[in-house]
């Protein structure tokens, strides 16, 4: 038998177009997602060089970052956002690329609509000018974020020049306590390895806990691989993966379906495959997690307290902790559960899928959002929105006092009108708590949908297990 | 792309760790559809106050660093969002070389695509350079010989750095990646034909 290979090795090997003398490889890109913010300069570059798009049918475009989540029929008020969206629309029309417009019910956050349409499949290489492309790794696809120069490179050549990364395995075994979700798992991982822990690696998540997650949960974990510094996250495809894809618009047609599934199942890492690094986490140690600072590694358990910089020996770390606490307006040793919030944001490519909304509705059902809290729910796509409404979740949300919005990135990065005011504090299901991420001076606490819902009801950070 | 030449300038000391791309160029500047013009907004929220007035003690606003082409900074520089607006704004500002002990992956690679040299040095050497940057106005970055030199207290000092030879060559010659790849277009077609026969489902559907 040949050398045992990992899932990453196998996908890599199946996409090498040619190896360059310098150790890099030209890697074929099966699918390319495009959005309005990181693509205009790429199309501009093509035009200047007189180049065309090599495989328009392998590219799917939508507008998600910059669009309003209310009053869509009135169009986009901000002239710059409007120009970006119109530029994308025109570029797609010029090059024969499918574009899902703001008013198409299939529109949504790129990383949500890819899987939804069956565009995302195991064994593929998938890229997008967006760091959370790692989401698609949940299907056993090698998926990573690229810059605009690379967007241009993919459009022109359907390939990228890549250096093979190292391969890390994060193994999560044991019994996950009740009330603990995929988001808590990934926050725990980032706390454990740090935001640079995965730099230079592709991470494969393994273990019974990962296997037991739904596809939605797996997407949440892979989504935040980038917050752990990794280029991509991967989960081995299995029956759940195949089942999820079956029947979707771009799923392999009946003629090829069996063959495709056979290929997908062959991708799992071989038993004796070697990883450059392995990290094990015991699931029983994970309880609902929240962030206290301005880096996704600033994680504590909900029953914990804000850390004290005095306890930190590393002077550099101490300095950044003091800065983070000042920015966050928090005193050391404050109980996390005593921290009041002003806003709640439920949505994003991390937690804007139907399962996430169901988790919120379970907590919110029959209760009211605290009087001082403004809480918005932004479904990840038009189809998520439709499904939620079919299940009557929208009614639960509205009755509880949540705002029910149209799909998009919204307050995950606050490029549209949805943003925090300076010093406003937000319980958010998104993925980044950087300074200013949700609006200048805004203070973000990352957590799971159930935890964000609990914070909305109690008006302060709360343990969803008490509901 | 412009060819990378020897740089002679003073160096900006920015001793913060984990500077993310939101700090390099905040999102309100991402709405542009052009690559140029972002330099004036580089490090916007560190550089200007709420009323768009320059914050005078921020290093980029200090006179002696006005035309610097070298930035010396803390580890894990460029983490966070993959926006290429970050290297664009750095390049547009006029910075051609960054020195840190580590970078976020995507940012690191994006630098080379935009003619910026990101040098990696051990943390103690970065600290040494940070200190020198506070006092010395004479730095030189020589990519050809992989050397940073500076003069401190009338004494000439220099440090060697490592860099991937292919990346070095592209910077020095100012080569465009796409052109390089398109030279191999027959390999790409061969790959597609092979893949189509092995995994035909990949070629069978399109969303309309
Ligand atoms: S939801 Fe947030 S993280 Fe996801 S693609 Fe949109 S802006 Fe990026």
XYZ file of C-alpha atoms and ligand atoms in Angstrom:
683
model
C 0.000 0.000 0.000
C 1.123 3.544 -0.653
C 1.779 5.964 2.175
C -1.225 6.595 4.375
C -2.708 10.002 3.581
C -4.813 12.553 5.365
C -8.000 14.052 3.962
C -5.982 17.167 3.198
C -3.269 15.195 1.356
C -5.886 13.486 -0.787
C -7.705 16.631 -1.834
C -4.407 18.370 -2.475
C -3.088 15.512 -4.626
C -6.278 15.438 -6.673
C -5.899 19.119 -7.564
C -2.270 19.528 -8.499
C -2.132 20.873 -12.046
C 1.625 21.050 -11.981
C 4.399 21.409 -9.453
C 6.717 24.367 -9.828
C 10.470 24.156 -9.309
C 10.309 26.420 -6.275
C 8.194 24.060 -4.200
C 4.888 25.748 -4.975
C 2.131 24.039 -6.932
C -0.492 25.210 -9.351
C -3.717 24.000 -7.740
C -6.974 23.675 -9.633
C -9.924 25.510 -8.101
C -13.244 23.715 -8.516
C -15.533 26.425 -7.210
C -15.264 30.145 -6.659
C -17.645 32.301 -4.638
C -17.666 36.016 -5.311
C -19.130 38.962 -3.400
C -19.265 42.685 -3.924
C -16.524 43.879 -1.570
C -13.438 41.942 -2.627
C -14.133 41.491 -6.351
C -14.340 44.866 -8.138
C -10.580 45.374 -8.276
C -10.150 41.814 -9.578
C -12.514 42.382 -12.476
C -10.848 45.754 -13.028
C -7.507 43.949 -13.272
C -8.850 41.459 -15.823
C -10.154 44.266 -17.936
C -6.902 46.222 -17.837
C -4.959 43.123 -18.911
C -7.586 42.100 -21.501
C -8.178 38.717 -19.880
C -11.398 36.728 -19.655
C -12.967 34.421 -17.053
C -11.869 30.852 -17.716
C -14.788 28.919 -16.173
C -17.749 31.190 -15.475
C -19.983 28.219 -14.600
C -17.734 27.340 -11.631
C -18.289 30.761 -10.138
C -21.255 31.919 -8.080
C -21.759 35.525 -7.056
C -24.008 37.354 -4.656
C -24.212 40.608 -2.724
C -24.174 40.132 1.026
C -21.749 42.405 2.890
C -23.091 45.766 1.926
C -26.825 45.414 1.575
C -29.626 46.649 3.819
C -31.525 44.185 6.005
C -34.706 46.266 6.019
C -36.819 47.915 3.334
C -35.123 46.122 0.454
C -37.713 47.373 -1.981
C -36.318 50.876 -1.484
C -32.923 49.779 -2.823
C -29.543 50.659 -1.323
C -29.382 54.130 0.164
C -25.613 54.427 0.622
C -24.190 55.508 -2.756
C -20.868 53.682 -2.339
C -22.509 50.421 -1.345
C -24.898 50.812 -4.219
C -22.036 51.325 -6.662
C -20.246 48.210 -5.388
C -23.317 46.060 -5.784
C -24.079 47.451 -9.229
C -20.474 46.927 -10.264
C -20.694 43.256 -9.269
C -23.950 42.861 -11.126
C -22.438 44.312 -14.271
C -19.215 42.299 -13.994
C -21.237 39.081 -13.648
C -23.399 39.948 -16.632
C -20.313 40.773 -18.727
C -18.630 37.474 -17.921
C -21.603 35.099 -17.803
C -21.396 34.446 -14.056
C -24.533 33.478 -12.124
C -25.453 36.296 -9.775
C -28.046 36.017 -7.020
C -29.324 39.521 -6.484
C -30.587 41.041 -3.260
C -34.150 40.324 -4.331
C -33.642 36.664 -5.251
C -34.922 34.344 -2.497
C -31.722 32.279 -2.823
C -29.545 35.287 -1.967
C -27.673 35.272 1.315
C -24.230 35.191 2.886
C -21.888 33.452 0.421
C -20.892 30.793 2.923
C -24.493 29.942 3.621
C -25.748 29.821 0.061
C -22.869 27.681 -1.250
C -23.868 24.656 0.851
C -27.558 25.452 0.436
C -27.401 25.268 -3.341
C -25.226 22.155 -3.382
C -22.443 24.281 -4.862
C -20.237 23.065 -1.997
C -19.311 19.375 -2.217
C -16.756 17.057 -0.608
C -13.331 16.817 -2.154
C -13.628 20.139 -3.928
C -11.257 23.048 -3.728
C -13.328 26.154 -2.987
C -12.133 29.717 -2.625
C -13.668 33.128 -2.024
C -12.274 36.564 -1.359
C -13.379 36.194 2.216
C -11.611 34.613 5.154
C -14.610 32.640 6.374
C -14.506 30.453 3.295
C -13.155 27.895 5.760
C -16.849 27.231 6.527
C -17.099 24.904 3.528
C -14.520 22.593 5.087
C -17.457 21.115 7.010
C -18.194 19.133 3.834
C -14.678 17.807 3.474
C -13.935 20.445 0.854
C -10.609 22.235 0.965
C -11.839 25.799 1.246
C -9.945 28.932 2.083
C -10.102 32.694 1.864
C -8.054 34.592 -0.690
C -7.172 38.179 -1.454
C -8.395 40.159 -4.413
C -5.241 39.515 -6.486
C -5.955 35.830 -6.080
C -9.619 36.352 -6.980
C -8.313 37.784 -10.228
C -5.924 34.845 -10.621
C -8.752 32.343 -10.184
C -11.066 34.185 -12.543
C -8.370 34.220 -15.238
C -6.893 30.755 -14.770
C -9.219 28.711 -12.482
C -6.076 27.930 -10.494
C -3.967 29.321 -7.674
C -0.297 29.051 -6.854
C -0.076 27.444 -3.438
C 2.389 26.009 -0.993
C 1.188 22.970 0.846
C 0.352 23.767 4.454
C 1.136 21.674 7.484
C -1.633 19.457 8.751
C -2.994 19.658 12.296
C -5.555 17.395 13.840
C -7.841 18.578 16.592
C -9.525 15.639 18.171
C -12.555 16.160 20.369
C -13.690 13.137 22.261
C -16.060 12.458 25.096
C -19.529 13.539 26.080
C -20.572 17.086 25.364
C -22.555 18.458 28.323
C -26.172 19.435 27.655
C -26.631 22.978 26.358
C -23.144 23.098 24.832
C -23.063 23.755 21.084
C -20.691 23.850 18.129
C -19.948 27.514 18.841
C -18.788 26.680 22.363
C -16.561 23.949 20.951
C -14.856 26.258 18.511
C -14.448 29.069 21.057
C -12.839 26.520 23.366
C -10.509 25.434 20.556
C -9.438 29.026 19.892
C -8.898 29.631 23.592
C -6.776 26.484 23.709
C -4.519 27.065 20.698
C -4.743 30.875 20.432
C -5.435 33.049 17.389
C -2.055 32.215 15.898
C -2.105 28.547 16.951
C -3.195 27.349 13.540
C -0.984 29.625 11.445
C 0.533 27.635 8.593
C -1.790 24.711 9.152
C -4.881 23.174 7.712
C -6.833 21.752 10.634
C -8.796 18.530 10.464
C -11.393 18.162 13.215
C -11.993 14.607 14.348
C -13.534 12.679 17.199
C -16.958 11.417 18.181
C -18.101 14.917 19.147
C -17.425 16.295 15.668
C -19.027 13.285 14.036
C -22.150 13.773 16.121
C -22.548 17.409 15.043
C -25.126 18.313 12.417
C -23.836 19.788 9.134
C -24.828 23.212 10.503
C -22.772 22.632 13.628
C -19.812 21.426 11.587
C -20.008 24.603 9.511
C -19.871 26.699 12.689
C -16.702 24.914 13.784
C -14.949 25.120 10.415
C -16.083 28.732 9.973
C -13.948 29.914 12.866
C -10.834 27.949 11.880
C -9.533 31.239 10.559
C -9.896 32.795 14.018
C -7.527 30.064 15.198
C -5.101 31.227 12.501
C -5.567 28.225 10.209
C -5.863 28.553 6.463
C -8.675 26.014 6.364
C -10.617 23.585 8.521
C -11.734 20.156 7.384
C -14.164 17.506 8.525
C -14.292 14.117 6.882
C -17.349 13.610 4.668
C -19.756 10.927 5.862
C -23.350 9.799 5.328
C -24.622 13.002 6.956
C -22.697 15.044 4.413
C -24.044 13.079 1.463
C -27.557 13.227 2.862
C -27.333 17.019 3.223
C -26.262 17.486 -0.400
C -28.746 15.084 -1.950
C -31.486 16.798 -3.915
C -29.997 20.294 -3.798
C -30.024 22.264 -7.062
C -26.335 21.689 -7.830
C -25.967 18.230 -6.280
C -24.535 15.610 -8.662
C -27.285 14.503 -11.030
C -28.759 11.002 -10.645
C -26.461 9.581 -13.321
C -23.417 10.430 -11.301
C -24.709 10.465 -7.759
C -23.492 6.999 -6.706
C -20.108 7.587 -8.239
C -19.788 10.923 -6.502
C -20.691 9.484 -3.092
C -18.177 6.712 -3.591
C -15.504 9.294 -4.281
C -16.504 11.394 -1.284
C -16.306 8.443 1.083
C -12.849 7.539 -0.198
C -11.491 10.869 1.014
C -11.397 10.144 4.751
C -7.928 10.201 6.274
C -6.240 6.807 6.251
C -5.962 5.102 9.580
C -2.239 5.565 10.042
C -2.014 8.956 8.414
C 0.488 11.307 10.017
C -0.303 14.825 11.177
C 2.300 17.471 11.918
C 0.546 18.209 15.174
C -2.345 16.739 17.159
C -4.329 18.422 19.885
C -6.898 16.638 22.008
C -9.730 18.279 23.851
C -12.065 16.528 26.228
C -15.664 17.495 25.504
C -16.725 17.214 29.107
C -14.566 20.272 29.913
C -16.548 22.526 27.599
C -19.344 24.635 29.004
C -21.032 27.630 27.327
C -18.311 30.086 26.361
C -18.224 33.859 25.906
C -15.477 36.291 24.998
C -14.431 39.096 27.319
C -11.861 40.950 25.175
C -11.037 42.066 21.667
C -9.521 38.887 20.289
C -11.426 35.644 19.656
C -8.989 33.863 21.969
C -10.164 35.997 24.908
C -12.602 33.319 25.971
C -14.024 32.389 29.375
C -16.796 30.102 30.544
C -20.054 31.848 31.315
C -19.699 31.015 35.004
C -16.264 32.643 35.060
C -15.166 36.228 35.463
C -13.233 38.873 33.578
C -9.544 37.984 33.957
C -7.172 40.204 35.869
C -4.114 41.488 33.974
C -2.231 41.383 37.295
C -2.299 37.612 37.131
C -0.589 37.622 33.738
C 3.198 37.210 33.804
C 3.914 37.866 30.130
C 4.319 41.659 29.969
C 3.230 41.907 26.353
C 0.076 39.937 27.050
C -0.564 41.986 30.138
C -0.360 45.181 28.088
C -2.806 43.954 25.485
C -5.164 42.703 28.212
C -5.203 46.120 29.853
C -5.891 47.728 26.499
C -8.662 45.238 25.743
C -10.344 45.755 29.109
C -10.199 49.482 28.696
C -11.732 49.233 25.240
C -14.372 46.823 26.499
C -15.158 49.014 29.509
C -14.726 46.099 31.898
C -13.252 45.809 35.385
C -11.108 42.755 36.189
C -12.829 40.025 38.187
C -16.365 41.105 37.202
C -18.628 38.068 36.973
C -19.438 37.455 33.300
C -23.079 37.032 34.268
C -23.125 40.582 35.669
C -22.255 42.191 32.338
C -25.201 44.120 30.899
C -25.736 44.263 27.144
C -27.376 46.920 24.978
C -27.717 45.015 21.738
C -27.979 41.443 20.573
C -27.050 40.279 17.100
C -28.063 36.843 15.913
C -26.851 35.943 12.458
C -23.666 35.752 10.302
C -22.049 32.887 8.424
C -21.041 31.418 11.775
C -24.552 31.163 13.198
C -27.162 32.324 10.695
C -28.526 28.925 9.687
C -31.874 27.347 10.476
C -30.583 25.248 13.356
C -29.256 28.435 14.991
C -32.615 30.150 14.670
C -34.366 27.132 16.150
C -32.031 27.294 19.149
C -32.917 30.962 19.615
C -36.645 30.302 19.373
C -36.424 27.616 22.069
C -34.970 30.126 24.518
C -37.159 33.043 23.431
C -40.487 31.261 23.201
C -42.990 32.912 25.536
C -40.427 35.356 26.932
C -39.640 39.006 26.279
C -36.447 40.724 25.273
C -35.306 42.950 28.178
C -36.603 46.503 27.899
C -33.220 48.163 27.435
C -32.035 45.706 24.778
C -32.284 46.065 21.016
C -32.092 42.569 19.525
C -31.972 41.736 15.833
C -32.115 38.413 14.053
C -30.676 38.325 10.554
C -31.151 35.010 8.749
C -28.159 33.864 6.716
C -30.086 33.520 3.478
C -33.469 33.991 1.875
C -34.052 30.251 2.091
C -33.213 30.198 5.815
C -35.683 33.018 6.226
C -38.394 31.142 4.312
C -37.802 27.973 6.312
C -37.940 29.833 9.627
C -41.198 31.464 8.614
C -42.596 28.105 7.544
C -41.845 26.821 11.042
C -43.426 29.892 12.630
C -40.163 30.981 14.232
C -40.583 34.548 13.005
C -43.752 34.873 15.066
C -41.966 33.688 18.200
C -39.168 36.171 17.557
C -41.424 39.110 16.884
C -43.651 38.368 19.853
C -40.592 38.209 22.084
C -39.470 41.581 20.824
C -36.703 40.631 18.381
C -36.428 42.406 15.038
C -36.733 39.985 12.122
C -34.575 41.138 9.221
C -33.660 40.322 5.628
C -30.563 38.163 4.952
C -27.008 39.474 4.759
C -23.826 39.981 6.781
C -25.362 42.900 8.641
C -23.871 43.658 12.065
C -21.236 40.932 11.756
C -19.064 43.613 10.195
C -21.336 46.632 10.176
C -20.711 47.759 6.612
C -24.377 48.523 6.164
C -26.626 50.543 8.472
C -26.638 47.878 11.215
C -23.961 48.853 13.687
C -23.101 49.524 17.302
C -22.746 53.046 18.615
C -19.542 53.876 20.524
C -19.436 52.006 23.842
C -22.524 49.992 23.107
C -22.176 46.411 24.254
C -23.387 43.541 22.123
C -23.978 39.830 22.601
C -23.198 38.505 19.136
C -23.247 35.141 17.383
C -20.695 36.325 14.822
C -17.015 35.448 14.747
C -14.938 38.531 15.462
C -14.763 40.777 18.497
C -12.021 43.038 17.151
C -12.015 46.708 18.073
C -14.540 48.520 15.931
C -15.686 45.373 14.142
C -19.367 45.982 14.844
C -19.093 49.759 14.748
C -16.528 52.241 16.033
C -16.103 51.893 19.786
C -18.601 49.020 19.865
C -17.997 46.206 22.365
C -18.593 42.665 21.211
C -19.031 39.476 23.211
C -19.042 36.375 21.025
C -21.230 33.407 21.961
C -23.629 30.782 20.671
C -27.159 31.569 19.430
C -28.740 30.099 22.569
C -26.437 32.215 24.736
C -27.177 35.363 22.724
C -30.904 34.697 23.060
C -30.508 34.249 26.822
C -28.600 37.553 26.989
C -31.405 39.272 25.085
C -34.044 38.039 27.519
C -32.089 38.743 30.717
C -30.490 41.946 29.440
C -27.086 40.687 30.525
C -24.757 37.806 29.727
C -26.474 34.655 30.945
C -26.181 30.910 30.961
C -28.531 29.414 28.381
C -28.707 26.267 30.516
C -30.731 28.193 33.095
C -33.583 28.552 30.617
C 4.063 45.348 -10.773
C 6.913 47.688 -9.945
C 10.333 46.167 -9.364
C 11.493 46.099 -5.756
C 14.584 48.259 -5.300
C 16.824 48.981 -2.364
C 15.010 51.108 0.247
C 16.664 53.927 2.114
C 14.435 55.615 4.643
C 13.789 55.874 8.327
C 11.595 53.239 9.916
C 8.273 53.610 11.710
C 8.212 51.887 15.106
C 4.739 50.534 15.900
C 5.273 48.139 18.807
C 1.726 46.739 19.030
C 1.011 43.034 18.698
C -1.842 41.415 16.781
C -2.585 44.418 14.579
C -5.522 43.187 12.553
C -6.648 44.276 9.119
C -9.576 46.195 10.636
C -7.006 48.387 12.360
C -4.901 48.699 9.227
C -7.865 49.838 7.166
C -11.305 50.032 8.799
C -14.274 48.727 6.935
C -15.753 52.086 6.013
C -13.006 52.315 3.393
C -13.756 48.966 1.799
C -16.531 50.323 -0.316
C -14.168 51.553 -2.973
C -14.008 49.791 -6.324
C -10.412 50.920 -6.965
C -7.032 49.813 -5.629
C -5.532 53.235 -5.128
C -6.247 56.141 -2.786
C -6.372 54.172 0.461
C -3.058 55.395 1.911
C -4.585 58.431 3.547
C -6.860 56.133 5.583
C -4.152 53.694 6.691
C -4.461 52.984 10.462
C -7.381 55.373 10.374
C -8.703 54.860 13.888
C -5.265 55.094 15.456
C -4.339 58.057 13.333
C -7.412 60.314 13.487
C -9.857 61.140 16.251
C -13.644 61.135 16.048
C -13.595 64.510 14.311
C -11.126 63.351 11.650
C -8.353 65.367 13.324
C -4.861 63.887 13.391
C -3.902 62.344 16.740
C -0.537 64.034 17.157
C 1.224 61.414 19.240
C 0.461 58.561 16.852
C 3.693 57.616 15.153
C 2.524 58.120 11.550
C 1.581 61.668 12.424
C 5.032 62.532 13.735
C 7.071 64.591 11.347
C 10.215 62.486 11.306
C 8.272 59.449 10.055
C 6.310 61.252 7.382
C 7.981 59.668 4.383
C 9.054 56.362 5.884
C 8.921 53.319 3.677
C 9.621 50.790 6.420
C 7.297 49.679 9.229
C 8.553 47.765 12.249
C 5.846 46.184 14.301
C 4.644 43.477 16.713
C 3.919 39.843 16.055
C 0.936 38.362 14.190
C 0.632 41.495 12.053
C -2.260 41.529 9.568
C -4.472 39.020 11.352
C -8.220 39.039 10.923
C -10.143 39.639 7.730
C -8.436 38.724 4.466
C -9.166 42.095 2.884
C -6.469 43.018 0.406
C -7.316 46.635 1.082
C -4.829 46.239 3.939
C -1.744 45.770 1.731
C -3.206 48.221 -0.809
C -3.466 50.921 1.831
C 0.045 50.161 3.075
C 1.452 50.283 -0.450
C -0.523 53.400 -1.339
C 0.792 55.129 1.769
C 4.292 54.396 0.511
C 5.410 51.652 2.895
C 7.362 49.049 0.957
C 8.733 46.889 3.713
C 7.360 45.547 7.015
C 9.380 43.876 9.756
C 7.741 41.668 12.389
C 8.337 38.332 14.059
C 5.205 36.818 12.480
C 2.276 37.614 10.180
C -1.127 36.191 9.465
C -0.873 33.854 6.458
C -3.181 35.564 4.016
C -1.795 38.996 4.724
C 1.765 37.731 4.328
C 1.052 36.333 0.875
C -0.916 39.381 -0.188
C 2.100 41.584 0.507
C 4.110 39.931 -2.262
C 1.281 40.417 -4.723
C 1.395 44.113 -4.047
C 5.120 44.695 -4.123
C 5.558 44.834 -0.337
C 8.371 42.945 1.358
C 7.284 41.410 4.713
C 10.445 40.481 6.612
C 10.350 37.941 9.432
C 12.952 38.227 12.179
C 13.194 36.688 15.640
C 11.411 38.695 18.310
C 14.599 39.927 20.020
C 15.874 41.350 16.735
C 12.544 43.029 16.076
C 12.770 44.609 19.520
C 16.271 45.782 18.690
C 15.026 47.351 15.452
C 12.051 48.948 17.200
C 14.408 50.637 19.560
C 16.710 51.706 16.766
C 13.758 53.083 14.804
C 12.977 55.423 17.703
C 16.414 56.940 17.473
C 17.925 56.358 14.079
C 16.797 57.884 10.826
C 18.966 55.824 8.554
C 17.704 52.415 7.612
C 18.430 50.471 4.491
C 16.660 47.349 3.270
C 18.584 45.391 0.679
C 16.470 42.545 -0.632
C 19.110 41.315 -3.066
C 21.500 40.612 -0.178
C 18.733 39.953 2.382
C 20.067 42.536 4.761
C 18.702 45.378 6.910
C 21.249 47.957 7.971
C 20.963 50.997 10.136
C 23.139 53.486 11.824
C 22.762 53.966 15.548
C 24.975 56.273 17.600
C 27.308 56.552 14.618
C 27.730 52.836 14.517
C 26.703 50.836 11.453
C 24.745 47.704 12.260
C 23.107 45.101 10.102
C 20.870 42.047 10.316
C 20.367 39.257 7.799
C 16.907 37.894 7.015
C 15.568 34.796 5.290
C 13.087 34.790 2.448
C 11.679 32.256 0.044
C 13.792 32.504 -3.157
C 10.793 32.417 -5.513
C 9.020 35.189 -3.656
C 12.208 37.195 -3.633
C 12.632 36.780 -7.383
C 9.077 37.888 -8.110
C 9.496 41.036 -6.020
C 12.829 41.903 -7.586
C 11.596 41.348 -11.106
C 8.083 42.698 -10.513
C 6.433 39.653 -12.087
C 2.666 39.210 -12.296
C 1.507 35.760 -11.105
C -1.328 35.491 -13.606
C 1.022 35.890 -16.541
C 3.239 33.168 -15.102
C 0.306 30.777 -14.725
C -1.176 31.500 -18.122
C 2.101 30.291 -19.607
C 1.039 26.881 -18.324
C -2.429 26.952 -19.797
C -1.972 23.601 -21.544
C -1.403 21.958 -18.165
C -4.654 23.485 -16.963
C -6.592 22.144 -19.947
C -5.047 18.704 -19.458
C -6.077 18.741 -15.844
C -9.639 19.702 -16.721
C -9.939 16.914 -19.256
C -8.660 14.353 -16.806
C -10.898 15.589 -14.000
C -13.917 15.639 -16.272
C -13.523 11.966 -17.074
C -12.780 10.950 -13.478
C -15.301 13.159 -11.637
C -17.816 14.070 -14.324
C -20.418 15.395 -11.878
C -18.216 18.415 -11.290
C -18.897 19.536 -14.847
C -22.550 18.689 -15.174
C -24.640 21.436 -13.595
C -25.002 25.170 -13.535
C -27.224 27.414 -11.459
C -29.480 29.704 -13.422
S -21.242 37.104 7.931
Fe -19.478 38.203 8.708
S -17.788 36.795 8.636
Fe -19.429 35.957 7.399
S -18.964 36.602 5.315
Fe -20.326 38.125 6.206
S -18.985 39.653 7.099
Fe -17.733 37.860 6.705
